[in-house]
Amino acid sequence: MSTTLYTQDLEIGGPARTRPRLAAVGLWLRRHQRLIRIVQWFIVAIYATLLIVPTLLPLPPLAAHIWNNLTVFAEFVFWGIWWPGVLLSIVLFGRLWCGTMCPEGALSELASRHGRKRSVPRWIRWSGWPFVAFACTTLYGQMISVYQYPLPALLILGGSTAAAIGIGYMYGNDKRVWCRYLCPVSGVFGLLTKLAPFHYAVDRKAWDASAPGSPSREPFNCAPLVPVRTMESSSGCHMCARCAGFRDAVQLEARSPNSEIVEVSSRTATHWDSLLVIFGMLGIATGAFQWSSSPYFVTIKQALATWFVEHGMLWPLQTSMPWWVLTNYPAQSDVMTVLDGSVLLIYVFGLAIAISTIIGACLAAGVLTTGRWSAKSFYHLSHALIPLAACGLILGLFSTTVTIITADGFSLSWLSEIRALSIAGTFLWSGWLAARIFHARSHSVVRTALATALFAVAMAAPVTAWSFLFWIW
């Protein structure tokens, strides 16, 4: 696939006052791209400051607070506000963050504009990268304690940014090749944006009917490489508004948060989507949030340690690694041995496999209950889990917020109720989406009810794991 400049035309087709208010917002964003660039560079400056400066400072003492220690403040901003807020914004506004604020996207596009502009090779375009990148980044972050220390944060987030710039410099022509194919969170963002109540809708008839030479055919650049004319899903759209008003056929519109999953995902869902939702977001991410609080992690570690001692193999219990391989901060009494790292991987993968097996079996049974087996229907059905998966990710990341705030003496007496309402609400939302998908397959109330009950069993697996984390341990 060549990355020669992909241009399409654009201008305002008629006065903004004659268009719906949301469409006018999209056109306003298109006209103020320079302002968006200024905002992006302002965020780049904040991002770089919060990433780099804490690495130059001593690690904070145990008595440090948000208001008197920059390292603790940066940790709170990144993991307690920034990333949970970004995920929540994707659900509410689509990938507006990607198109108007993301520092990696802005830097990658800039590098691409002035780089070598090579064609994107096939290995970059492999469809499995969003899952692999998410899984590896999540696991590696846990092994080096990315939420607790500034150097791991710089390594993972700064390393991702450096890779984005490098890929941008080598490939593409004013495009966001990194964002389209390799970003570790692009796959997650692409799934969460399906729930957004806003999207850029494309009227293909109006597109094709637009007369050559029309003022609405001024070229524009779709940086994330979306084929706008045939765009059905909002997953790849960065909501940057550069295409707003093109041929009087593209405009920002409201939609039902259920519409894409129920109607469009039947055509667009893939096996990589299913793997990312089930094994990644509901499996690996749950294990990553849970392991450090789990008594079962301690039990497994003690059992293995006893076995190693009985067999005269002490090196797994005594050997540590550099901080960029396994957590190693002796001054903080926080050192992972080879045994610790191995048990972490065993625990996270074991929980992910258990959750995924239950979910996969129940979803497959639901598909068979409502008709003949269809892999495409299974992939479609996995999209119904997106609301629940989004809830788990956001609540898991907010746990960092909770830890820091409560350590500073603030009371969060309402937290338990908020968590319970969030999980219950998204449980019902996912169940409703599944019921609609099942009913479209079978057109039978009885079969739909049975299949939805199986789907509820599938959802009970991650909900049980979250219940242990939030209320039992």
C-alpha positions as a Python dict, from the first residue, in 0.01 Angstrom:
ca = {
    (1, 'M'): (0, 0, 0),
    (2, 'S'): (147, 329, -102),
    (3, 'T'): (142, 617, 139),
    (4, 'T'): (136, 879, -134),
    (5, 'L'): (-62, 1174, -4),
    (6, 'Y'): (-421, 1063, 31),
    (7, 'T'): (-624, 1374, -36),
    (8, 'Q'): (-990, 1438, -59),
    (9, 'D'): (-1181, 1757, -104),
    (10, 'L'): (-1326, 1980, 156),
    (11, 'E'): (-1507, 2299, 219),
    (12, 'I'): (-1822, 2419, 378),
    (13, 'G'): (-2120, 2322, 166),
    (14, 'G'): (-2361, 2601, 246),
    (15, 'P'): (-2391, 2833, 543),
    (16, 'A'): (-2328, 2675, 882),
    (17, 'R'): (-2653, 2827, 1016),
    (18, 'T'): (-2856, 2601, 785),
    (19, 'R'): (-2691, 2287, 920),
    (20, 'P'): (-2757, 2098, 1243),
    (21, 'R'): (-2569, 2231, 1541),
    (22, 'L'): (-2336, 1931, 1564),
    (23, 'A'): (-2245, 1959, 1198),
    (24, 'A'): (-2159, 2324, 1261),
    (25, 'V'): (-1927, 2213, 1544),
    (26, 'G'): (-1746, 1982, 1302),
    (27, 'L'): (-1707, 2265, 1052),
    (28, 'W'): (-1580, 2497, 1326),
    (29, 'L'): (-1313, 2241, 1416),
    (30, 'R'): (-1216, 2213, 1049),
    (31, 'R'): (-1174, 2588, 1018),
    (32, 'H'): (-964, 2610, 1336),
    (33, 'Q'): (-699, 2345, 1265),
    (34, 'R'): (-425, 2592, 1360),
    (35, 'L'): (-577, 2628, 1706),
    (36, 'I'): (-587, 2250, 1736),
    (37, 'R'): (-215, 2236, 1651),
    (38, 'I'): (-141, 2491, 1923),
    (39, 'V'): (-335, 2281, 2176),
    (40, 'Q'): (-145, 1971, 2066),
    (41, 'W'): (194, 2135, 2120),
    (42, 'F'): (84, 2266, 2458),
    (43, 'I'): (-4, 1909, 2558),
    (44, 'V'): (328, 1785, 2418),
    (45, 'A'): (507, 2028, 2652),
    (46, 'I'): (307, 1912, 2956),
    (47, 'Y'): (358, 1547, 2859),
    (48, 'A'): (735, 1587, 2824),
    (49, 'T'): (762, 1776, 3153),
    (50, 'L'): (568, 1518, 3353),
    (51, 'L'): (764, 1233, 3194),
    (52, 'I'): (1118, 1367, 3210),
    (53, 'V'): (1147, 1595, 3513),
    (54, 'P'): (1056, 1328, 3777),
    (55, 'T'): (1336, 1104, 3647),
    (56, 'L'): (1586, 1377, 3740),
    (57, 'L'): (1464, 1395, 4099),
    (58, 'P'): (1520, 1159, 4395),
    (59, 'L'): (1249, 902, 4456),
    (60, 'P'): (988, 1046, 4693),
    (61, 'P'): (989, 950, 5063),
    (62, 'L'): (697, 756, 5203),
    (63, 'A'): (553, 1075, 5356),
    (64, 'A'): (544, 1262, 5022),
    (65, 'H'): (213, 1406, 4902),
    (66, 'I'): (63, 1526, 4576),
    (67, 'W'): (99, 1888, 4682),
    (68, 'N'): (461, 1879, 4797),
    (69, 'N'): (638, 1633, 4567),
    (70, 'L'): (654, 1664, 4188),
    (71, 'T'): (713, 1291, 4133),
    (72, 'V'): (401, 1194, 4327),
    (73, 'F'): (209, 1471, 4150),
    (74, 'A'): (321, 1344, 3807),
    (75, 'E'): (226, 988, 3901),
    (76, 'F'): (-116, 1109, 4008),
    (77, 'V'): (-168, 1313, 3690),
    (78, 'F'): (-55, 1039, 3451),
    (79, 'W'): (-213, 731, 3601),
    (80, 'G'): (-484, 882, 3817),
    (81, 'I'): (-627, 1147, 3585),
    (82, 'W'): (-470, 1146, 3237),
    (83, 'W'): (-519, 785, 3124),
    (84, 'P'): (-855, 716, 3292),
    (85, 'G'): (-974, 1050, 3155),
    (86, 'V'): (-856, 964, 2804),
    (87, 'L'): (-1042, 631, 2809),
    (88, 'L'): (-1357, 799, 2937),
    (89, 'S'): (-1329, 1069, 2669),
    (90, 'I'): (-1314, 802, 2396),
    (91, 'V'): (-1642, 654, 2518),
    (92, 'L'): (-1806, 998, 2536),
    (93, 'F'): (-1663, 1177, 2230),
    (94, 'G'): (-1501, 917, 2007),
    (95, 'R'): (-1132, 943, 1927),
    (96, 'L'): (-1132, 1322, 1966),
    (97, 'W'): (-829, 1282, 2191),
    (98, 'C'): (-636, 1115, 1908),
    (99, 'G'): (-721, 1377, 1650),
    (100, 'T'): (-691, 1696, 1854),
    (101, 'M'): (-474, 1636, 2161),
    (102, 'C'): (-257, 1323, 2152),
    (103, 'P'): (114, 1416, 2173),
    (104, 'E'): (229, 1095, 2001),
    (105, 'G'): (-4, 1152, 1707),
    (106, 'A'): (110, 1511, 1661),
    (107, 'L'): (480, 1419, 1678),
    (108, 'S'): (442, 1118, 1449),
    (109, 'E'): (256, 1320, 1187),
    (110, 'L'): (516, 1596, 1201),
    (111, 'A'): (799, 1345, 1156),
    (112, 'S'): (613, 1186, 866),
    (113, 'R'): (571, 1525, 698),
    (114, 'H'): (947, 1586, 699),
    (115, 'G'): (1076, 1228, 691),
    (116, 'R'): (1178, 979, 425),
    (117, 'K'): (819, 908, 315),
    (118, 'R'): (865, 541, 231),
    (119, 'S'): (574, 310, 156),
    (120, 'V'): (436, 127, 458),
    (121, 'P'): (577, -229, 460),
    (122, 'R'): (357, -534, 498),
    (123, 'W'): (491, -623, 844),
    (124, 'I'): (365, -293, 984),
    (125, 'R'): (20, -350, 835),
    (126, 'W'): (-26, -683, 1017),
    (127, 'S'): (-370, -678, 1180),
    (128, 'G'): (-250, -842, 1501),
    (129, 'W'): (-34, -555, 1625),
    (130, 'P'): (-306, -378, 1830),
    (131, 'F'): (-359, -692, 2041),
    (132, 'V'): (8, -787, 2069),
    (133, 'A'): (117, -432, 2155),
    (134, 'F'): (-155, -393, 2421),
    (135, 'A'): (-79, -730, 2582),
    (136, 'C'): (299, -684, 2585),
    (137, 'T'): (286, -326, 2710),
    (138, 'T'): (43, -419, 2988),
    (139, 'L'): (252, -713, 3109),
    (140, 'Y'): (585, -533, 3080),
    (141, 'G'): (444, -235, 3269),
    (142, 'Q'): (352, -460, 3559),
    (143, 'M'): (693, -626, 3566),
    (144, 'I'): (876, -294, 3600),
    (145, 'S'): (609, -117, 3813),
    (146, 'V'): (523, 152, 3561),
    (147, 'Y'): (253, 305, 3785),
    (148, 'Q'): (489, 356, 4080),
    (149, 'Y'): (821, 485, 3942),
    (150, 'P'): (923, 757, 3694),
    (151, 'L'): (1194, 567, 3505),
    (152, 'P'): (960, 285, 3394),
    (153, 'A'): (703, 546, 3290),
    (154, 'L'): (966, 722, 3082),
    (155, 'L'): (1079, 392, 2932),
    (156, 'I'): (731, 278, 2827),
    (157, 'L'): (558, 606, 2743),
    (158, 'G'): (870, 781, 2620),
    (159, 'G'): (976, 472, 2430),
    (160, 'S'): (638, 455, 2261),
    (161, 'T'): (668, 823, 2165),
    (162, 'A'): (1019, 772, 2027),
    (163, 'A'): (897, 475, 1824),
    (164, 'A'): (605, 682, 1693),
    (165, 'I'): (847, 953, 1577),
    (166, 'G'): (1080, 696, 1421),
    (167, 'I'): (800, 519, 1231),
    (168, 'G'): (665, 857, 1123),
    (169, 'Y'): (1006, 966, 996),
    (170, 'M'): (1056, 648, 795),
    (171, 'Y'): (710, 585, 655),
    (172, 'G'): (414, 774, 520),
    (173, 'N'): (367, 1119, 380),
    (174, 'D'): (203, 1349, 635),
    (175, 'K'): (30, 1041, 782),
    (176, 'R'): (-5, 883, 1125),
    (177, 'V'): (126, 539, 1037),
    (178, 'W'): (212, 461, 1400),
    (179, 'C'): (-139, 549, 1517),
    (180, 'R'): (-303, 348, 1241),
    (181, 'Y'): (-112, 24, 1289),
    (182, 'L'): (122, 7, 1589),
    (183, 'C'): (6, 225, 1880),
    (184, 'P'): (-38, 1, 2190),
    (185, 'V'): (-374, 160, 2275),
    (186, 'S'): (-507, 215, 1923),
    (187, 'G'): (-693, -116, 1924),
    (188, 'V'): (-858, -40, 2258),
    (189, 'F'): (-950, 312, 2144),
    (190, 'G'): (-1093, 171, 1822),
    (191, 'L'): (-1324, -55, 2022),
    (192, 'L'): (-1429, 202, 2283),
    (193, 'T'): (-1516, 463, 2022),
    (194, 'K'): (-1793, 233, 1895),
    (195, 'L'): (-1987, 339, 2205),
    (196, 'A'): (-1950, 712, 2142),
    (197, 'P'): (-2276, 904, 2080),
    (198, 'F'): (-2104, 1115, 1812),
    (199, 'H'): (-1938, 1027, 1481),
    (200, 'Y'): (-1864, 1164, 1137),
    (201, 'A'): (-2131, 1024, 909),
    (202, 'V'): (-2071, 981, 536),
    (203, 'D'): (-2349, 1016, 277),
    (204, 'R'): (-2214, 819, -19),
    (205, 'K'): (-2486, 936, -257),
    (206, 'A'): (-2406, 1299, -183),
    (207, 'W'): (-2036, 1220, -213),
    (208, 'D'): (-2076, 1068, -559),
    (209, 'A'): (-2320, 1337, -674),
    (210, 'S'): (-2086, 1624, -591),
    (211, 'A'): (-2003, 1816, -906),
    (212, 'P'): (-1638, 1852, -1014),
    (213, 'G'): (-1509, 2199, -946),
    (214, 'S'): (-1744, 2247, -650),
    (215, 'P'): (-1598, 2454, -363),
    (216, 'S'): (-1671, 2154, -140),
    (217, 'R'): (-1399, 1951, -317),
    (218, 'E'): (-1095, 2126, -173),
    (219, 'P'): (-830, 1858, -86),
    (220, 'F'): (-779, 1744, 273),
    (221, 'N'): (-543, 1503, 439),
    (222, 'C'): (-680, 1204, 633),
    (223, 'A'): (-380, 1144, 859),
    (224, 'P'): (-495, 808, 1009),
    (225, 'L'): (-538, 659, 660),
    (226, 'V'): (-914, 610, 675),
    (227, 'P'): (-1093, 554, 340),
    (228, 'V'): (-1352, 817, 423),
    (229, 'R'): (-1595, 750, 137),
    (230, 'T'): (-1651, 388, 245),
    (231, 'M'): (-1614, 447, 620),
    (232, 'E'): (-1876, 248, 815),
    (233, 'S'): (-1714, 212, 1154),
    (234, 'S'): (-1585, 500, 1364),
    (235, 'S'): (-1295, 286, 1491),
    (236, 'G'): (-1027, 436, 1269),
    (237, 'C'): (-1158, 793, 1267),
    (238, 'H'): (-959, 1037, 1483),
    (239, 'M'): (-1239, 1295, 1489),
    (240, 'C'): (-995, 1563, 1369),
    (241, 'A'): (-1267, 1728, 1153),
    (242, 'R'): (-1042, 1775, 850),
    (243, 'C'): (-1301, 1602, 632),
    (244, 'A'): (-1604, 1788, 774),
    (245, 'G'): (-1820, 1928, 492),
    (246, 'F'): (-1638, 1739, 218),
    (247, 'R'): (-1866, 1726, -87),
    (248, 'D'): (-2151, 1813, 148),
    (249, 'A'): (-2134, 1443, 240),
    (250, 'V'): (-1938, 1427, 569),
    (251, 'Q'): (-2068, 1580, 889),
    (252, 'L'): (-2055, 1537, 1265),
    (253, 'E'): (-2375, 1369, 1383),
    (254, 'A'): (-2530, 1225, 1696),
    (255, 'R'): (-2611, 855, 1703),
    (256, 'S'): (-2730, 589, 1943),
    (257, 'P'): (-2440, 451, 2152),
    (258, 'N'): (-2573, 106, 2059),
    (259, 'S'): (-2602, 155, 1684),
    (260, 'E'): (-2253, 66, 1566),
    (261, 'I'): (-2220, -250, 1771),
    (262, 'V'): (-2567, -379, 1684),
    (263, 'E'): (-2575, -282, 1318),
    (264, 'V'): (-2225, -220, 1183),
    (265, 'S'): (-2014, -469, 1378),
    (266, 'S'): (-2191, -760, 1210),
    (267, 'R'): (-1991, -662, 899),
    (268, 'T'): (-1671, -521, 1049),
    (269, 'A'): (-1590, -738, 1356),
    (270, 'T'): (-1276, -952, 1329),
    (271, 'H'): (-1108, -1230, 1524),
    (272, 'W'): (-847, -980, 1644),
    (273, 'D'): (-1127, -770, 1792),
    (274, 'S'): (-1253, -1072, 1984),
    (275, 'L'): (-906, -1157, 2109),
    (276, 'L'): (-844, -801, 2224),
    (277, 'V'): (-1178, -770, 2405),
    (278, 'I'): (-1190, -1114, 2563),
    (279, 'F'): (-828, -1211, 2628),
    (280, 'G'): (-680, -861, 2640),
    (281, 'M'): (-919, -614, 2802),
    (282, 'L'): (-1118, -861, 3015),
    (283, 'G'): (-840, -1114, 3074),
    (284, 'I'): (-486, -974, 3082),
    (285, 'A'): (-589, -628, 3203),
    (286, 'T'): (-794, -776, 3488),
    (287, 'G'): (-501, -993, 3597),
    (288, 'A'): (-265, -695, 3575),
    (289, 'F'): (-485, -485, 3803),
    (290, 'Q'): (-550, -772, 4043),
    (291, 'W'): (-227, -965, 4103),
    (292, 'S'): (-64, -733, 4358),
    (293, 'S'): (-368, -754, 4589),
    (294, 'S'): (-437, -1123, 4544),
    (295, 'P'): (-372, -1373, 4825),
    (296, 'Y'): (-361, -1641, 4556),
    (297, 'F'): (-52, -1476, 4408),
    (298, 'V'): (115, -1512, 4749),
    (299, 'T'): (-1, -1873, 4778),
    (300, 'I'): (142, -1966, 4437),
    (301, 'K'): (467, -1788, 4515),
    (302, 'Q'): (506, -1961, 4852),
    (303, 'A'): (432, -2303, 4702),
    (304, 'L'): (693, -2256, 4430),
    (305, 'A'): (945, -2113, 4676),
    (306, 'T'): (902, -2419, 4901),
    (307, 'W'): (953, -2651, 4604),
    (308, 'F'): (1269, -2469, 4495),
    (309, 'V'): (1414, -2476, 4849),
    (310, 'E'): (1337, -2846, 4889),
    (311, 'H'): (1520, -2914, 4562),
    (312, 'G'): (1818, -2695, 4645),
    (313, 'M'): (1740, -2433, 4379),
    (314, 'L'): (1775, -2099, 4552),
    (315, 'W'): (1868, -1875, 4259),
    (316, 'P'): (1505, -1796, 4155),
    (317, 'L'): (1444, -1665, 4508),
    (318, 'Q'): (1766, -1464, 4527),
    (319, 'T'): (1825, -1334, 4175),
    (320, 'S'): (1708, -988, 4085),
    (321, 'M'): (1732, -809, 3750),
    (322, 'P'): (1794, -450, 3635),
    (323, 'W'): (1499, -214, 3693),
    (324, 'W'): (1416, -218, 3321),
    (325, 'V'): (1363, -596, 3333),
    (326, 'L'): (1209, -644, 3678),
    (327, 'T'): (1130, -391, 3951),
    (328, 'N'): (1452, -321, 4144),
    (329, 'Y'): (1450, -38, 4398),
    (330, 'P'): (1631, -160, 4713),
    (331, 'A'): (1610, 181, 4882),
    (332, 'Q'): (1231, 156, 4859),
    (333, 'S'): (1235, -210, 4977),
    (334, 'D'): (1079, -297, 4641),
    (335, 'V'): (1272, -563, 4453),
    (336, 'M'): (1130, -836, 4232),
    (337, 'T'): (1319, -1163, 4207),
    (338, 'V'): (1303, -1400, 3913),
    (339, 'L'): (1047, -1598, 4110),
    (340, 'D'): (831, -1289, 4163),
    (341, 'G'): (834, -1202, 3793),
    (342, 'S'): (760, -1560, 3692),
    (343, 'V'): (467, -1590, 3931),
    (344, 'L'): (333, -1255, 3808),
    (345, 'L'): (324, -1389, 3451),
    (346, 'I'): (177, -1722, 3564),
    (347, 'Y'): (-95, -1544, 3761),
    (348, 'V'): (-192, -1293, 3492),
    (349, 'F'): (-192, -1548, 3210),
    (350, 'G'): (-369, -1807, 3425),
    (351, 'L'): (-648, -1564, 3515),
    (352, 'A'): (-671, -1444, 3156),
    (353, 'I'): (-702, -1799, 3026),
    (354, 'A'): (-966, -1887, 3287),
    (355, 'I'): (-1177, -1578, 3215),
    (356, 'S'): (-1137, -1613, 2838),
    (357, 'T'): (-1230, -1982, 2844),
    (358, 'I'): (-1554, -1911, 3032),
    (359, 'I'): (-1642, -1618, 2811),
    (360, 'G'): (-1554, -1797, 2488),
    (361, 'A'): (-1752, -2108, 2578),
    (362, 'C'): (-2060, -1909, 2678),
    (363, 'L'): (-2049, -1689, 2368),
    (364, 'A'): (-2008, -1991, 2144),
    (365, 'A'): (-2302, -2162, 2316),
    (366, 'G'): (-2508, -1846, 2269),
    (367, 'V'): (-2432, -1838, 1898),
    (368, 'L'): (-2534, -2205, 1862),
    (369, 'T'): (-2850, -2146, 2065),
    (370, 'T'): (-2967, -1880, 1818),
    (371, 'G'): (-2874, -2056, 1495),
    (372, 'R'): (-2598, -2230, 1307),
    (373, 'W'): (-2238, -2179, 1409),
    (374, 'S'): (-2082, -1871, 1256),
    (375, 'A'): (-1738, -1738, 1346),
    (376, 'K'): (-1846, -1397, 1222),
    (377, 'S'): (-2139, -1401, 1464),
    (378, 'F'): (-1902, -1491, 1747),
    (379, 'Y'): (-1679, -1195, 1661),
    (380, 'H'): (-1984, -970, 1639),
    (381, 'L'): (-2110, -1089, 1976),
    (382, 'S'): (-1775, -1017, 2140),
    (383, 'H'): (-1835, -647, 2063),
    (384, 'A'): (-2131, -655, 2301),
    (385, 'L'): (-1873, -697, 2581),
    (386, 'I'): (-1712, -359, 2505),
    (387, 'P'): (-1913, -157, 2764),
    (388, 'L'): (-1819, -401, 3040),
    (389, 'A'): (-1457, -415, 2926),
    (390, 'A'): (-1438, -34, 2917),
    (391, 'C'): (-1571, -21, 3272),
    (392, 'G'): (-1301, -261, 3394),
    (393, 'L'): (-1020, -62, 3234),
    (394, 'I'): (-1141, 273, 3364),
    (395, 'L'): (-1208, 148, 3718),
    (396, 'G'): (-874, -34, 3721),
    (397, 'L'): (-682, 278, 3624),
    (398, 'F'): (-878, 487, 3872),
    (399, 'S'): (-748, 253, 4142),
    (400, 'T'): (-421, 448, 4122),
    (401, 'T'): (-618, 765, 4188),
    (402, 'V'): (-783, 600, 4485),
    (403, 'T'): (-453, 472, 4628),
    (404, 'I'): (-284, 813, 4612),
    (405, 'I'): (-582, 1011, 4740),
    (406, 'T'): (-652, 780, 5034),
    (407, 'A'): (-281, 776, 5124),
    (408, 'D'): (-304, 1154, 5151),
    (409, 'G'): (-583, 1122, 5404),
    (410, 'F'): (-889, 1189, 5190),
    (411, 'S'): (-1201, 984, 5251),
    (412, 'L'): (-1380, 821, 4956),
    (413, 'S'): (-1679, 677, 5137),
    (414, 'W'): (-1888, 685, 4818),
    (415, 'L'): (-1636, 488, 4610),
    (416, 'S'): (-1789, 144, 4668),
    (417, 'E'): (-2129, 260, 4546),
    (418, 'I'): (-1982, 425, 4236),
    (419, 'R'): (-1794, 108, 4146),
    (420, 'A'): (-2102, -108, 4200),
    (421, 'L'): (-2325, 119, 3992),
    (422, 'S'): (-2068, 137, 3712),
    (423, 'I'): (-2029, -240, 3693),
    (424, 'A'): (-2403, -303, 3719),
    (425, 'G'): (-2480, -41, 3455),
    (426, 'T'): (-2230, -171, 3201),
    (427, 'F'): (-2331, -531, 3279),
    (428, 'L'): (-2688, -442, 3179),
    (429, 'W'): (-2569, -241, 2879),
    (430, 'S'): (-2360, -529, 2744),
    (431, 'G'): (-2646, -771, 2813),
    (432, 'W'): (-2888, -548, 2619),
    (433, 'L'): (-2650, -531, 2322),
    (434, 'A'): (-2612, -909, 2326),
    (435, 'A'): (-2989, -960, 2342),
    (436, 'R'): (-3038, -742, 2034),
    (437, 'I'): (-2768, -932, 1845),
    (438, 'F'): (-2918, -1268, 1946),
    (439, 'H'): (-3269, -1161, 1852),
    (440, 'A'): (-3152, -1046, 1509),
    (441, 'R'): (-3014, -1398, 1455),
    (442, 'S'): (-3302, -1609, 1585),
    (443, 'H'): (-3615, -1386, 1587),
    (444, 'S'): (-3723, -1604, 1879),
    (445, 'V'): (-3792, -1465, 2225),
    (446, 'V'): (-3716, -1797, 2395),
    (447, 'R'): (-3386, -1854, 2214),
    (448, 'T'): (-3285, -1494, 2271),
    (449, 'A'): (-3356, -1527, 2644),
    (450, 'L'): (-3156, -1850, 2673),
    (451, 'A'): (-2862, -1709, 2478),
    (452, 'T'): (-2865, -1386, 2679),
    (453, 'A'): (-2857, -1590, 3000),
    (454, 'L'): (-2544, -1764, 2871),
    (455, 'F'): (-2398, -1425, 2790),
    (456, 'A'): (-2467, -1314, 3147),
    (457, 'V'): (-2268, -1614, 3272),
    (458, 'A'): (-1982, -1504, 3047),
    (459, 'M'): (-1989, -1154, 3197),
    (460, 'A'): (-1998, -1297, 3549),
    (461, 'A'): (-1639, -1421, 3510),
    (462, 'P'): (-1464, -1081, 3494),
    (463, 'V'): (-1720, -926, 3731),
    (464, 'T'): (-1633, -1190, 3991),
    (465, 'A'): (-1263, -1109, 3953),
    (466, 'W'): (-1334, -736, 3996),
    (467, 'S'): (-1552, -809, 4302),
    (468, 'F'): (-1261, -982, 4473),
    (469, 'L'): (-1033, -687, 4391),
    (470, 'F'): (-1271, -406, 4493),
    (471, 'W'): (-1467, -555, 4785),
    (472, 'I'): (-1324, -880, 4920),
    (473, 'W'): (-946, -842, 4932),
}
